[in-house]
Coordinates of C-alpha atoms in Angstrom, one line a residue:
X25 CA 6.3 61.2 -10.5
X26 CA 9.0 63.1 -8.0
X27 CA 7.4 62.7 -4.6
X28 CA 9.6 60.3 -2.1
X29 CA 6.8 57.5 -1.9
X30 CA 6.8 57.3 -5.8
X31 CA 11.0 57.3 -5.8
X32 CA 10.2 54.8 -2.9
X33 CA 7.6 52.8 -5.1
X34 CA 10.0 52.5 -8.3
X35 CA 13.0 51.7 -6.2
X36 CA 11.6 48.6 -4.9
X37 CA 10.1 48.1 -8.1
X38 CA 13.7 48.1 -9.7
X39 CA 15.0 46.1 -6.8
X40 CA 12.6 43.7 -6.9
X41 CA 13.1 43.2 -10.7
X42 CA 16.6 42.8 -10.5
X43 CA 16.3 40.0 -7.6
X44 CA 13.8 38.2 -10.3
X45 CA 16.4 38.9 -12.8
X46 CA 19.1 37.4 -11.3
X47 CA 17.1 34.4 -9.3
X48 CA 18.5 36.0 -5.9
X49 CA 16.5 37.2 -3.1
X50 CA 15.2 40.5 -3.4
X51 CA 17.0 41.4 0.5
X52 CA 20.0 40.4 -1.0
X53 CA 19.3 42.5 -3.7
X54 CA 18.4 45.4 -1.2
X55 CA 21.8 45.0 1.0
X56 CA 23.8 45.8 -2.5
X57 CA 22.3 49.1 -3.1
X58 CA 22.4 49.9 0.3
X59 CA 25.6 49.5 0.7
X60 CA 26.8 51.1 -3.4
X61 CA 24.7 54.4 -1.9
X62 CA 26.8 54.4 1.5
X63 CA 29.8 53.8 -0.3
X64 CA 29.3 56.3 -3.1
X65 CA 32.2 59.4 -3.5
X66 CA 30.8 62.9 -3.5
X67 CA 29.4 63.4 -6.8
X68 CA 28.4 59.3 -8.1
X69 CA 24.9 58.9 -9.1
X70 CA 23.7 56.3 -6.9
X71 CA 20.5 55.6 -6.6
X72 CA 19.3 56.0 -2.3
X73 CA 17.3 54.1 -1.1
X74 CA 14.8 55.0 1.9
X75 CA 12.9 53.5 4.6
X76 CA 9.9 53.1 2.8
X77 CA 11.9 51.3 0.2
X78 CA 13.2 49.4 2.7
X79 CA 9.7 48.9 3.8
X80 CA 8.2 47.3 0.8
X81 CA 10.9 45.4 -0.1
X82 CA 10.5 43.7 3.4
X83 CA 6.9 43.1 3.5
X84 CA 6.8 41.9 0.1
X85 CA 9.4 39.4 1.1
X86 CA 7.3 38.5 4.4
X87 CA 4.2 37.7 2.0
X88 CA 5.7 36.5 -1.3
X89 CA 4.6 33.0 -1.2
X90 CA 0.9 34.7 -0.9
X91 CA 1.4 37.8 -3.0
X92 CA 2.3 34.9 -5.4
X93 CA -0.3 32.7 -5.3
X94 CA -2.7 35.8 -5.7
X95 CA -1.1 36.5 -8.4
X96 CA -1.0 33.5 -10.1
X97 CA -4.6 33.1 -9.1
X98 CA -5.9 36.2 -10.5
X99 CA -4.5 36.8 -13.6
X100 CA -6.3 35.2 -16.0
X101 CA -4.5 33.4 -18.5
X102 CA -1.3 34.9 -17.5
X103 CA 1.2 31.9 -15.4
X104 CA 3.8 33.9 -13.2
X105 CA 6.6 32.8 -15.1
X106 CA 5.3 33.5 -18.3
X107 CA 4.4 37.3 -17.1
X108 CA 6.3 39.7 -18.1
X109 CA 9.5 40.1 -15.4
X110 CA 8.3 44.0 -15.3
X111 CA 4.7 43.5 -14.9
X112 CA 5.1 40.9 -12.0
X113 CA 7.3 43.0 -9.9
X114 CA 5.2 45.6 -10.3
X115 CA 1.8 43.6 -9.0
X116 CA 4.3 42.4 -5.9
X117 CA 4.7 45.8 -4.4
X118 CA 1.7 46.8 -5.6
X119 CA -0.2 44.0 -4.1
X120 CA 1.5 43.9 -1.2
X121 CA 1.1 47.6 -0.8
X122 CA -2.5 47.3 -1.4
X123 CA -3.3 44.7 1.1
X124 CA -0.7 45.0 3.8
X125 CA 0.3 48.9 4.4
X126 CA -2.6 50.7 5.9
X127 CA -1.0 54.5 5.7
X128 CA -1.9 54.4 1.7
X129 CA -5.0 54.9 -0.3
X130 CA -5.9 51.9 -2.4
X131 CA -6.1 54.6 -5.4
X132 CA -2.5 56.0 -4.7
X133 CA -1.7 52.9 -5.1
X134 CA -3.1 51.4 -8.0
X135 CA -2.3 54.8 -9.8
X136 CA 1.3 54.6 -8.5
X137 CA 1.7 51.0 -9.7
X138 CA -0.1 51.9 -13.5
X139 CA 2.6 54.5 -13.7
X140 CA 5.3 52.2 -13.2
X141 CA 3.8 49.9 -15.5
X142 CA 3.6 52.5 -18.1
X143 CA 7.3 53.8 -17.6
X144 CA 8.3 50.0 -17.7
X145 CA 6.4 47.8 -19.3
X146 CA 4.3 46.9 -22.6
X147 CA 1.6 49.4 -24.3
X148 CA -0.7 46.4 -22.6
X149 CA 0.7 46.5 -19.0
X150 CA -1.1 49.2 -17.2
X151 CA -4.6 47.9 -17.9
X152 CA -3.2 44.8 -16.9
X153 CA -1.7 46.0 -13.8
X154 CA -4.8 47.9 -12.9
X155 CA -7.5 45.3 -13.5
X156 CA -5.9 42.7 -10.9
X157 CA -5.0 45.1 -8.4
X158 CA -8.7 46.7 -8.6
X159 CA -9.4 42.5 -8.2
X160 CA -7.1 42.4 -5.1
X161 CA -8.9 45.6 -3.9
X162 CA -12.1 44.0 -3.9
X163 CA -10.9 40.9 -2.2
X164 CA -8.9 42.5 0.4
X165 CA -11.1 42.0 3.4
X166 CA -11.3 38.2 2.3
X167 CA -7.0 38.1 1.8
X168 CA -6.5 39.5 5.2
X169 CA -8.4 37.1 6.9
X170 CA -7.0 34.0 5.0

């Protein structure tokens, strides 16, 4: 996992989990790393964040009322708030990745979003992860119409 989409990936992963953390919205979540990594001295580890980053973090916050409801749909037995915080962010940007950003494979990202989950999450998270998003694949024709 060292490639700049997969740094890309986890940091709006991370963002996104710390927006749900906090109950804030995820660009104002977004702003504050932007701005630690242009205000960093020579030397700090701050984490950058990139335009794809950027990217996701946007279009997941253009479609979050519907990457949402998909979510909530989908996963059986599973309410969003009752999800765990790292398994829901994940299915966000992977969702919104899957369905809304034409440049990427649907197996990069279902791969990419199972590897987050494993580095993240519960023993029982990547299945998870991977069954709805392979449900969101098969329905993406039918989301992108609605």
């Amino acid at each position: 996992m060292s490639n700049a989409r997969t740094k890309a990936r986890t940091r709006a992963f991370q963002i996104l989990f710390e927006a749900d953390h906090r109950g804030v919205a995820p660009e104002r979540v977004l702003a504050e790393w932007v701005g630690r990594a242009r205000e960093a001295k020579p030397g700090e580890t701050t984490p950058q964040v990139g335009e794809y980053t950027m990217q996701l973090i946007e279009g997941y916050s253009g479609h979050a009322r519907r990457i949402d409801e998909l979510i909530s749909t989908y996963a059986v037995g599973w309410t969003l708030d009752r999800m765990p915080i790292a398994d829901r962010n994940v299915l966000r940007i992977g969702a919104y990745e899957l369905i809304w950003e034409d440049g990427v494979p649907d197996a990069v990202v279902l791969d990419e979003a199972v590897e987050i989950a494993k580095e993240y999450s519960t023993d029982e998270s990547p299945a998870f992860v991977n069954g709805l998003l392979a449900r969101f694949m098969d329905l993406k024709p039918q989301i992108r119409r609605d």
